[in-house]
PDB file of C-alpha atoms and ligand atoms in Angstrom:
ATOM      1  CA  MET A1103     106.553  96.277  77.314  1.00 85.00           C
ATOM      2  CA  PRO A1104     103.118  97.789  77.751  1.00 90.00           C
ATOM      3  CA  GLY A1105     101.987  98.551  81.401  1.00 97.00           C
ATOM      4  CA  ARG A1106      99.211  96.360  82.830  1.00 98.00           C
ATOM      5  CA  LEU A1107      96.790  99.470  82.671  1.00 98.00           C
ATOM      6  CA  GLU A1108      98.155 101.049  79.530  1.00 98.00           C
ATOM      7  CA  GLY A1109      96.024 103.931  78.366  1.00 97.00           C
ATOM      8  CA  LYS A1110      93.275 103.470  80.920  1.00 98.00           C
ATOM      9  CA  VAL A1111      91.767 106.565  82.895  1.00 98.00           C
ATOM     10  CA  ALA A1112      91.489 105.922  86.669  1.00 98.00           C
ATOM     11  CA  ILE A1113      90.058 107.984  89.632  1.00 99.00           C
ATOM     12  CA  VAL A1114      91.524 107.298  93.050  1.00 99.00           C
ATOM     13  CA  THR A1115      89.983 109.019  96.020  1.00 99.00           C
ATOM     14  CA  GLY A1116      91.831 109.592  99.216  1.00 98.00           C
ATOM     15  CA  ALA A1117      94.991 109.741  97.025  1.00 98.00           C
ATOM     16  CA  ALA A1118      97.006 112.181  99.175  1.00 98.00           C
ATOM     17  CA  SER A1119      98.167 109.525 101.543  1.00 98.00           C
ATOM     18  CA  GLY A1120      98.521 105.873 102.455  1.00 98.00           C
ATOM     19  CA  ILE A1121      96.951 103.323 100.211  1.00 98.00           C
ATOM     20  CA  GLY A1122      95.505 105.834  97.812  1.00 98.00           C
ATOM     21  CA  ALA A1123      98.920 107.396  97.191  1.00 98.00           C
ATOM     22  CA  ALA A1124     100.591 104.046  96.661  1.00 98.00           C
ATOM     23  CA  THR A1125      97.877 103.088  94.367  1.00 99.00           C
ATOM     24  CA  ALA A1126      98.205 106.255  92.365  1.00 99.00           C
ATOM     25  CA  ARG A1127     101.898 105.721  92.015  1.00 98.00           C
ATOM     26  CA  LEU A1128     101.653 102.122  90.969  1.00 98.00           C
ATOM     27  CA  MET A1129      98.736 102.793  88.482  1.00 98.00           C
ATOM     28  CA  ALA A1130     100.713 105.683  86.638  1.00 98.00           C
ATOM     29  CA  ARG A1131     103.780 103.334  86.504  1.00 98.00           C
ATOM     30  CA  GLU A1132     101.604 100.801  84.883  1.00 98.00           C
ATOM     31  CA  GLY A1133     100.468 103.084  82.108  1.00 98.00           C
ATOM     32  CA  ALA A1134      97.248 104.630  83.463  1.00 98.00           C
ATOM     33  CA  TRP A1135      96.218 108.250  83.458  1.00 98.00           C
ATOM     34  CA  VAL A1136      95.380 108.961  87.138  1.00 98.00           C
ATOM     35  CA  LEU A1137      93.060 111.424  88.530  1.00 98.00           C
ATOM     36  CA  MET A1138      93.981 111.685  92.148  1.00 98.00           C
ATOM     37  CA  THR A1139      91.343 113.251  94.444  1.00 99.00           C
ATOM     38  CA  ASP A1140      91.352 114.163  98.190  1.00 99.00           C
ATOM     39  CA  VAL A1141      90.447 116.913 100.655  1.00 98.00           C
ATOM     40  CA  GLN A1142      94.141 117.368 101.605  1.00 98.00           C
ATOM     41  CA  ASP A1143      95.099 119.635  98.698  1.00 98.00           C
ATOM     42  CA  ALA A1144      98.729 120.427  99.387  1.00 98.00           C
ATOM     43  CA  ALA A1145      99.812 116.721  99.805  1.00 98.00           C
ATOM     44  CA  GLY A1146      97.711 115.593  96.857  1.00 98.00           C
ATOM     45  CA  GLU A1147      99.115 118.358  94.486  1.00 98.00           C
ATOM     46  CA  ALA A1148     102.707 117.460  95.685  1.00 98.00           C
ATOM     47  CA  LEU A1149     102.283 113.857  94.887  1.00 98.00           C
ATOM     48  CA  ALA A1150     100.707 114.539  91.504  1.00 98.00           C
ATOM     49  CA  ARG A1151     103.653 116.767  90.684  1.00 98.00           C
ATOM     50  CA  GLU A1152     106.098 114.034  91.696  1.00 98.00           C
ATOM     51  CA  ILE A1153     104.369 111.353  89.611  1.00 98.00           C
ATOM     52  CA  GLY A1154     104.450 113.645  86.527  1.00 98.00           C
ATOM     53  CA  LYS A1155     102.222 113.979  83.493  1.00 97.00           C
ATOM     54  CA  ALA A1156     100.304 110.691  84.067  1.00 98.00           C
ATOM     55  CA  ALA A1157      98.740 112.236  87.263  1.00 98.00           C
ATOM     56  CA  LYS A1158      96.393 115.115  88.004  1.00 98.00           C
ATOM     57  CA  PHE A1159      94.969 116.248  91.314  1.00 98.00           C
ATOM     58  CA  VAL A1160      91.586 117.622  91.984  1.00 98.00           C
ATOM     59  CA  HIS A1161      90.107 118.716  95.354  1.00 98.00           C
ATOM     60  CA  HIS A1162      87.185 116.417  96.126  1.00 98.00           C
ATOM     61  CA  ASP A1163      85.097 115.715  99.341  1.00 99.00           C
ATOM     62  CA  VAL A1164      83.685 112.322  98.369  1.00 99.00           C
ATOM     63  CA  ALA A1165      80.582 113.006 100.663  1.00 98.00           C
ATOM     64  CA  GLU A1166      79.527 115.861  98.260  1.00 98.00           C
ATOM     65  CA  GLU A1167      77.696 115.022  95.179  1.00 98.00           C
ATOM     66  CA  ALA A1168      78.489 118.260  93.514  1.00 98.00           C
ATOM     67  CA  ASP A1169      82.254 117.426  93.848  1.00 98.00           C
ATOM     68  CA  TRP A1170      81.598 113.996  92.265  1.00 98.00           C
ATOM     69  CA  LYS A1171      79.960 115.593  89.315  1.00 98.00           C
ATOM     70  CA  ALA A1172      82.930 117.905  88.911  1.00 98.00           C
ATOM     71  CA  VAL A1173      85.503 115.106  89.042  1.00 98.00           C
ATOM     72  CA  MET A1174      83.498 113.110  86.457  1.00 98.00           C
ATOM     73  CA  GLN A1175      83.753 116.039  84.242  1.00 98.00           C
ATOM     74  CA  VAL A1176      87.498 116.359  84.590  1.00 98.00           C
ATOM     75  CA  ALA A1177      87.799 112.610  83.751  1.00 98.00           C
ATOM     76  CA  THR A1178      85.625 112.623  80.765  1.00 96.00           C
ATOM     77  CA  GLN A1179      86.667 116.073  79.323  1.00 96.00           C
ATOM     78  CA  ASP A1180      90.371 116.357  80.182  1.00 95.00           C
ATOM     79  CA  LEU A1181      91.151 112.532  80.108  1.00 96.00           C
ATOM     80  CA  GLY A1182      88.645 111.219  77.672  1.00 96.00           C
ATOM     81  CA  GLY A1183      86.617 108.760  79.810  1.00 97.00           C
ATOM     82  CA  LEU A1184      86.704 106.500  82.848  1.00 98.00           C
ATOM     83  CA  ASP A1185      87.981 102.975  83.154  1.00 98.00           C
ATOM     84  CA  ILE A1186      88.659 102.494  86.745  1.00 99.00           C
ATOM     85  CA  LEU A1187      87.350 103.978  89.976  1.00 99.00           C
ATOM     86  CA  VAL A1188      88.986 103.323  93.274  1.00 99.00           C
ATOM     87  CA  ASN A1189      86.737 104.240  96.248  1.00 99.00           C
ATOM     88  CA  ASN A1190      89.520 104.669  98.811  1.00 98.00           C
ATOM     89  CA  ALA A1191      88.867 107.634 100.902  1.00 98.00           C
ATOM     90  CA  GLY A1192      88.150 106.807 104.485  1.00 98.00           C
ATOM     91  CA  VAL A1193      88.138 108.163 108.019  1.00 97.00           C
ATOM     92  CA  LEU A1194      88.626 106.114 111.188  1.00 96.00           C
ATOM     93  CA  VAL A1195      85.728 106.937 113.598  1.00 95.00           C
ATOM     94  CA  TYR A1196      85.867 104.941 116.965  1.00 92.00           C
ATOM     95  CA  GLY A1197      83.466 104.388 119.600  1.00 95.00           C
ATOM     96  CA  THR A1198      81.236 101.589 121.037  1.00 96.00           C
ATOM     97  CA  ILE A1199      77.469 101.221 120.688  1.00 98.00           C
ATOM     98  CA  GLU A1200      77.253 103.130 123.958  1.00 98.00           C
ATOM     99  CA  SER A1201      79.777 105.844 123.439  1.00 96.00           C
ATOM    100  CA  SER A1202      79.189 106.565 119.727  1.00 97.00           C
ATOM    101  CA  THR A1203      77.059 109.590 118.958  1.00 98.00           C
ATOM    102  CA  VAL A1204      74.830 110.024 115.969  1.00 98.00           C
ATOM    103  CA  ALA A1205      77.319 112.517 114.635  1.00 98.00           C
ATOM    104  CA  ASP A1206      80.068 109.898 114.863  1.00 97.00           C
ATOM    105  CA  PHE A1207      77.854 107.236 113.047  1.00 98.00           C
ATOM    106  CA  ARG A1208      76.822 109.853 110.383  1.00 98.00           C
ATOM    107  CA  ARG A1209      80.446 111.054 109.729  1.00 98.00           C
ATOM    108  CA  ALA A1210      81.609 107.539 109.160  1.00 98.00           C
ATOM    109  CA  HIS A1211      78.681 106.769 106.870  1.00 98.00           C
ATOM    110  CA  ALA A1212      78.930 109.997 104.940  1.00 98.00           C
ATOM    111  CA  VAL A1213      82.596 109.550 103.926  1.00 98.00           C
ATOM    112  CA  MET A1214      82.717 105.859 103.488  1.00 98.00           C
ATOM    113  CA  VAL A1215      79.126 104.636 102.623  1.00 99.00           C
ATOM    114  CA  GLU A1216      77.646 107.765 100.807  1.00 98.00           C
ATOM    115  CA  GLY A1217      80.995 108.448  99.301  1.00 99.00           C
ATOM    116  CA  THR A1218      81.219 104.975  97.817  1.00 99.00           C
ATOM    117  CA  PHE A1219      77.650 105.085  96.770  1.00 99.00           C
ATOM    118  CA  LEU A1220      78.098 108.409  94.955  1.00 99.00           C
ATOM    119  CA  GLY A1221      81.237 107.168  93.209  1.00 99.00           C
ATOM    120  CA  CYS A1222      79.636 103.879  91.886  1.00 99.00           C
ATOM    121  CA  HIS A1223      76.539 105.791  90.923  1.00 98.00           C
ATOM    122  CA  HIS A1224      78.204 108.501  88.902  1.00 98.00           C
ATOM    123  CA  ALA A1225      81.079 106.118  87.465  1.00 98.00           C
ATOM    124  CA  LEU A1226      78.530 103.621  86.085  1.00 98.00           C
ATOM    125  CA  ARG A1227      77.166 106.272  83.547  1.00 97.00           C
ATOM    126  CA  GLU A1228      80.648 107.146  82.391  1.00 97.00           C
ATOM    127  CA  MET A1229      81.817 103.358  82.218  1.00 98.00           C
ATOM    128  CA  ARG A1230      78.827 102.333  80.378  1.00 98.00           C
ATOM    129  CA  LYS A1231      79.472 104.969  77.580  1.00 97.00           C
ATOM    130  CA  GLY A1232      83.035 103.617  77.337  1.00 97.00           C
ATOM    131  CA  GLY A1233      81.780  99.954  77.219  1.00 97.00           C
ATOM    132  CA  GLY A1234      83.046  98.727  80.597  1.00 98.00           C
ATOM    133  CA  GLY A1235      85.215  99.376  83.558  1.00 98.00           C
ATOM    134  CA  SER A1236      86.294  98.162  87.066  1.00 99.00           C
ATOM    135  CA  ILE A1237      85.308  99.614  90.426  1.00 99.00           C
ATOM    136  CA  ILE A1238      87.331  98.865  93.436  1.00 99.00           C
ATOM    137  CA  ASN A1239      85.961  99.711  97.052  1.00 99.00           C
ATOM    138  CA  LEU A1240      88.026  99.976  99.997  1.00 99.00           C
ATOM    139  CA  SER A1241      86.392  97.993 102.845  1.00 98.00           C
ATOM    140  CA  SER A1242      88.298  96.387 105.777  1.00 98.00           C
ATOM    141  CA  ILE A1243      88.491  93.316 107.842  1.00 97.00           C
ATOM    142  CA  ALA A1244      86.384  95.439 110.320  1.00 97.00           C
ATOM    143  CA  ALA A1245      83.506  94.327 107.942  1.00 98.00           C
ATOM    144  CA  GLN A1246      84.102  90.697 108.870  1.00 96.00           C
ATOM    145  CA  LEU A1247      84.944  91.137 112.568  1.00 95.00           C
ATOM    146  CA  GLY A1248      83.158  92.571 115.577  1.00 92.00           C
ATOM    147  CA  GLN A1249      85.373  95.295 116.761  1.00 93.00           C
ATOM    148  CA  ALA A1250      83.671  96.645 119.860  1.00 95.00           C
ATOM    149  CA  HIS A1251      85.466  99.918 119.873  1.00 95.00           C
ATOM    150  CA  LEU A1252      85.202 100.717 116.084  1.00 96.00           C
ATOM    151  CA  LEU A1253      81.337 100.556 115.756  1.00 97.00           C
ATOM    152  CA  PRO A1254      80.829 103.511 113.378  1.00 98.00           C
ATOM    153  CA  TYR A1255      83.885 102.475 111.066  1.00 98.00           C
ATOM    154  CA  SER A1256      82.857  98.725 111.132  1.00 98.00           C
ATOM    155  CA  ALA A1257      79.184  99.440 110.327  1.00 98.00           C
ATOM    156  CA  ALA A1258      80.217 101.652 107.489  1.00 98.00           C
ATOM    157  CA  LYS A1259      82.753  99.133 106.015  1.00 98.00           C
ATOM    158  CA  GLY A1260      80.166  96.429 106.310  1.00 98.00           C
ATOM    159  CA  ALA A1261      77.868  98.521 104.250  1.00 98.00           C
ATOM    160  CA  VAL A1262      80.688  99.044 101.600  1.00 99.00           C
ATOM    161  CA  ARG A1263      80.915  95.249 101.441  1.00 98.00           C
ATOM    162  CA  SER A1264      77.238  94.666 100.741  1.00 98.00           C
ATOM    163  CA  LEU A1265      77.030  97.700  98.466  1.00 98.00           C
ATOM    164  CA  THR A1266      79.803  96.305  96.245  1.00 99.00           C
ATOM    165  CA  LYS A1267      78.070  93.001  95.834  1.00 98.00           C
ATOM    166  CA  SER A1268      74.705  94.736  94.864  1.00 99.00           C
ATOM    167  CA  VAL A1269      76.645  96.858  92.144  1.00 99.00           C
ATOM    168  CA  ALA A1270      78.445  93.699  90.891  1.00 99.00           C
ATOM    169  CA  VAL A1271      75.195  91.801  90.471  1.00 98.00           C
ATOM    170  CA  HIS A1272      73.383  94.665  88.777  1.00 98.00           C
ATOM    171  CA  CYS A1273      76.261  95.143  86.295  1.00 98.00           C
ATOM    172  CA  GLN A1274      76.532  91.416  85.539  1.00 98.00           C
ATOM    173  CA  MET A1275      72.709  91.152  85.018  1.00 98.00           C
ATOM    174  CA  HIS A1276      72.757  93.965  82.481  1.00 98.00           C
ATOM    175  CA  LYS A1277      75.784  92.777  80.806  1.00 98.00           C
ATOM    176  CA  TYR A1278      77.471  96.132  81.297  1.00 98.00           C
ATOM    177  CA  ASN A1279      81.082  94.578  81.432  1.00 98.00           C
ATOM    178  CA  ILE A1280      81.574  96.614  84.633  1.00 99.00           C
ATOM    179  CA  ARG A1281      83.094  94.736  87.616  1.00 99.00           C
ATOM    180  CA  CYS A1282      82.837  95.916  91.233  1.00 99.00           C
ATOM    181  CA  ASN A1283      84.994  94.200  93.982  1.00 99.00           C
ATOM    182  CA  SER A1284      85.921  95.048  97.574  1.00 99.00           C
ATOM    183  CA  VAL A1285      89.319  94.983  99.209  1.00 99.00           C
ATOM    184  CA  HIS A1286      89.610  94.069 102.915  1.00 98.00           C
ATOM    185  CA  PRO A1287      92.917  95.015 104.500  1.00 98.00           C
ATOM    186  CA  GLY A1288      93.939  94.138 107.976  1.00 96.00           C
ATOM    187  CA  PRO A1289      96.499  96.514 109.709  1.00 94.00           C
ATOM    188  CA  ILE A1290      98.451  98.506 107.118  1.00 95.00           C
ATOM    189  CA  HIS A1291     101.240 100.917 107.949  1.00 94.00           C
ATOM    190  CA  THR A1292      99.539 104.300 107.052  1.00 94.00           C
ATOM    191  CA  ALA A1293      98.525 107.547 108.904  1.00 91.00           C
ATOM    192  CA  MET A1294      95.242 105.685 109.854  1.00 89.00           C
ATOM    193  CA  PHE A1295      97.106 102.805 111.592  1.00 80.00           C
ATOM    194  CA  GLU A1296      99.179 105.543 113.426  1.00 83.00           C
ATOM    195  CA  ASP A1297      95.880 106.874 114.738  1.00 84.00           C
ATOM    196  CA  VAL A1298      94.873 103.409 115.863  1.00 84.00           C
ATOM    197  CA  LYS A1299      98.203 103.245 117.827  1.00 81.00           C
ATOM    198  CA  ILE A1300      97.476 106.687 119.455  1.00 85.00           C
ATOM    199  CA  ALA A1301      93.907 105.730 120.248  1.00 85.00           C
ATOM    200  CA  SER A1302      95.094 102.444 121.967  1.00 84.00           C
ATOM    201  CA  GLN A1303      97.549 104.295 124.083  1.00 82.00           C
ATOM    202  CA  LYS A1304      94.658 106.574 125.238  1.00 82.00           C
ATOM    203  CA  HIS A1305      92.594 103.428 125.994  1.00 79.00           C
ATOM    204  CA  LEU A1306      89.951 104.295 123.298  1.00 80.00           C
ATOM    205  CA  LEU A1307      90.866 101.067 121.455  1.00 83.00           C
ATOM    206  CA  PRO A1308      91.556  98.218 124.091  1.00 85.00           C
ATOM    207  CA  GLU A1309      91.461  95.638 121.301  1.00 80.00           C
ATOM    208  CA  PHE A1310      94.738  97.134 119.877  1.00 80.00           C
ATOM    209  CA  GLN A1311      96.667  97.603 123.117  1.00 78.00           C
ATOM    210  CA  LYS A1312      98.859  94.617 122.490  1.00 76.00           C
ATOM    211  CA  GLY A1313      99.488  95.748 118.871  1.00 78.00           C
ATOM    212  CA  SER A1314      98.772  93.743 115.842  1.00 82.00           C
ATOM    213  CA  PRO A1315      99.020  89.975 116.343  1.00 81.00           C
ATOM    214  CA  VAL A1316      99.665  89.367 112.624  1.00 88.00           C
ATOM    215  CA  GLY A1317     102.131  92.201 111.944  1.00 88.00           C
ATOM    216  CA  ARG A1318     101.291  94.831 109.399  1.00 90.00           C
ATOM    217  CA  ALA A1319     101.657  95.367 105.667  1.00 94.00           C
ATOM    218  CA  ASN A1320     102.727  98.258 103.658  1.00 97.00           C
ATOM    219  CA  PRO A1321     100.407 100.256 101.534  1.00 98.00           C
ATOM    220  CA  GLU A1322     102.129  99.033  98.337  1.00 98.00           C
ATOM    221  CA  GLU A1323     100.996  95.457  99.102  1.00 98.00           C
ATOM    222  CA  VAL A1324      97.340  96.633  99.070  1.00 98.00           C
ATOM    223  CA  ALA A1325      98.045  98.665  95.979  1.00 98.00           C
ATOM    224  CA  ASN A1326      99.220  95.391  94.252  1.00 98.00           C
ATOM    225  CA  MET A1327      95.784  93.905  94.862  1.00 98.00           C
ATOM    226  CA  ILE A1328      93.910  96.925  93.689  1.00 99.00           C
ATOM    227  CA  LEU A1329      96.019  96.833  90.523  1.00 99.00           C
ATOM    228  CA  TYR A1330      95.183  93.407  89.876  1.00 98.00           C
ATOM    229  CA  LEU A1331      91.376  94.060  90.227  1.00 99.00           C
ATOM    230  CA  ALA A1332      91.770  97.222  88.012  1.00 99.00           C
ATOM    231  CA  SER A1333      93.444  95.268  85.263  1.00 98.00           C
ATOM    232  CA  ASP A1334      92.034  92.933  82.652  1.00 98.00           C
ATOM    233  CA  GLU A1335      93.817  89.993  84.404  1.00 98.00           C
ATOM    234  CA  SER A1336      90.887  89.893  86.775  1.00 98.00           C
ATOM    235  CA  LYS A1337      88.145  89.992  84.078  1.00 97.00           C
ATOM    236  CA  PHE A1338      86.170  87.151  85.794  1.00 98.00           C
ATOM    237  CA  VAL A1339      86.540  88.495  89.272  1.00 98.00           C
ATOM    238  CA  ASN A1340      83.291  90.350  90.151  1.00 98.00           C
ATOM    239  CA  GLY A1341      81.481  90.907  93.492  1.00 98.00           C
ATOM    240  CA  ALA A1342      84.581  89.295  95.369  1.00 98.00           C
ATOM    241  CA  GLU A1343      85.798  90.424  98.761  1.00 98.00           C
ATOM    242  CA  MET A1344      89.778  90.292  98.631  1.00 98.00           C
ATOM    243  CA  VAL A1345      91.154  89.926 102.113  1.00 98.00           C
ATOM    244  CA  ILE A1346      94.897  90.972 102.855  1.00 98.00           C
ATOM    245  CA  ASP A1347      95.367  90.455 106.645  1.00 96.00           C
ATOM    246  CA  ASN A1348      97.797  87.497 107.161  1.00 96.00           C
ATOM    247  CA  ALA A1349      94.947  85.369 108.415  1.00 96.00           C
ATOM    248  CA  MET A1350      93.797  87.851 111.165  1.00 94.00           C
ATOM    249  CA  SER A1351      90.169  87.594 110.336  1.00 94.00           C
ATOM    250  CA  VAL A1352      90.030  83.632 110.223  1.00 94.00           C
ATOM    251  CA  GLN A1353      91.598  83.024 113.679  1.00 90.00           C
TER     252      GLN A1353
HETATM  253  N1  NAD B2179      95.491 101.525 107.307  1.00 92.87           N
HETATM  254  C1  NAD B2179      94.845 100.459 107.545  1.00 92.87           C
HETATM  255  O1  NAD B2179      95.210  99.748 108.521  1.00 92.87           O
HETATM  256  C2  NAD B2179      93.435 100.033 106.827  1.00 92.87           C
HETATM  257  C3  NAD B2179      92.878  98.861 107.152  1.00 92.87           C
HETATM  258  C4  NAD B2179      91.721  98.631 106.467  1.00 92.87           C
HETATM  259  C5  NAD B2179      91.127  99.395 105.624  1.00 92.87           C
HETATM  260  N2  NAD B2179      91.698 100.604 105.234  1.00 92.87           N
HETATM  261  C6  NAD B2179      90.929 101.489 104.530  1.00 92.87           C
HETATM  262  O2  NAD B2179      91.872 101.919 103.435  1.00 92.87           O
HETATM  263  C7  NAD B2179      91.595 103.233 102.860  1.00 92.87           C
HETATM  264  C8  NAD B2179      92.712 104.134 102.900  1.00 92.87           C
HETATM  265  O3  NAD B2179      93.207 104.297 104.159  1.00 92.87           O
HETATM  266  P1  NAD B2179      94.813 104.591 104.629  1.00 92.87           P
HETATM  267  O4  NAD B2179      95.047 103.687 105.629  1.00 92.87           O
HETATM  268  O5  NAD B2179      95.512 104.856 103.400  1.00 92.87           O
HETATM  269  O6  NAD B2179      94.488 105.950 105.416  1.00 92.87           O
HETATM  270  P2  NAD B2179      95.039 107.423 105.208  1.00 92.87           P
HETATM  271  O7  NAD B2179      94.399 108.254 106.390  1.00 92.87           O
HETATM  272  O8  NAD B2179      96.409 107.474 105.022  1.00 92.87           O
HETATM  273  O9  NAD B2179      94.340 107.867 103.894  1.00 92.87           O
HETATM  274  C9  NAD B2179      92.904 108.297 103.823  1.00 92.87           C
HETATM  275  C10 NAD B2179      92.695 109.434 102.769  1.00 92.87           C
HETATM  276  O10 NAD B2179      91.402 109.696 102.677  1.00 92.87           O
HETATM  277  C11 NAD B2179      91.190 111.173 102.695  1.00 92.87           C
HETATM  278  N3  NAD B2179      89.932 111.557 103.068  1.00 92.87           N
HETATM  279  C12 NAD B2179      89.200 111.502 104.159  1.00 92.87           C
HETATM  280  N4  NAD B2179      88.029 111.979 104.167  1.00 92.87           N
HETATM  281  C13 NAD B2179      87.809 112.397 102.859  1.00 92.87           C
HETATM  282  C14 NAD B2179      86.741 113.008 102.164  1.00 92.87           C
HETATM  283  N5  NAD B2179      85.647 113.260 102.673  1.00 92.87           N
HETATM  284  N6  NAD B2179      86.966 113.176 100.750  1.00 92.87           N
HETATM  285  C15 NAD B2179      88.026 112.710 100.254  1.00 92.87           C
HETATM  286  N7  NAD B2179      89.160 112.251 100.875  1.00 92.87           N
HETATM  287  C16 NAD B2179      88.905 112.057 102.149  1.00 92.87           C
HETATM  288  C17 NAD B2179      92.228 111.580 103.641  1.00 92.87           C
HETATM  289  O11 NAD B2179      92.515 113.044 103.445  1.00 92.87           O
HETATM  290  C18 NAD B2179      93.398 110.729 103.409  1.00 92.87           C
HETATM  291  O12 NAD B2179      94.263 111.245 102.396  1.00 92.87           O
HETATM  292  C19 NAD B2179      90.384 103.673 103.878  1.00 92.87           C
HETATM  293  O13 NAD B2179      89.152 103.421 103.277  1.00 92.87           O
HETATM  294  C20 NAD B2179      90.631 102.764 104.999  1.00 92.87           C
HETATM  295  O14 NAD B2179      89.454 102.680 105.777  1.00 92.87           O
HETATM  296  C21 NAD B2179      92.884 101.018 105.982  1.00 92.87           C
END
């Protein structure tokens, strides 16, 4: 039986760990050619080797436009085009409106907002050439909530949410056959969540001191949602925000 992404070419950023790694594994299993990118070269290369010939790893800092151009070149020249982009790379930057520095704010925005902007900007050109595509941007329920001690992160994830809708409407208006959706996880069991636990022990994130009231999911559960959005099964889903949080954001 053909896979749900048979023959499609996908770029997954931040693919060396957590949700990006689970997504790369799942997409390869469903028949895609996966270009995995990250700043963690050793972990990214090891995972690409483990996945096998369907995966290739390239060093990529998503905040650098020159890196995006190089990654797009690998996708088009070595893999023949681009059908799917998952803007997943992220960094947890905590602090309140009083304790955060401009450097904190800029770091969160450089990776998650500028990184996502650059990804969408460069992917659109390649996807238009190929007649369509699907872009999935990792936001967070931090975009919906008011998390006092995660101001730089929350502001960046809010920007990813609205950037996604703007791209979706633009593509729909121009009939590009390119969809753009955001995914909003709650607490997911990854390295980032471990960082939250450590920060809460140091009283940097008092909101999390009692742990998560809704439990937490595994990265594979988020990868399943990303797979759905990447596949043709979701061809009428565009500009949507897919929340995976066991009702945490609606209480
Ligand atoms: N874990 C959670 O609870 C949770 C909740 C909501 C949203 N998210 C989002 O999901 C995405 C994946 O996070 P995760 O939980 O898998 O965390 P993770 O820390 O396991 O993975 C993030 C990856 O991004 C990479 N990265 C960081 N800066 C980069 C850069 N400049 N260029 C390229 N790669 C870079 C890291 O090296 C790492 O491999 C992030 O965007 C995160 O904000 C996570």
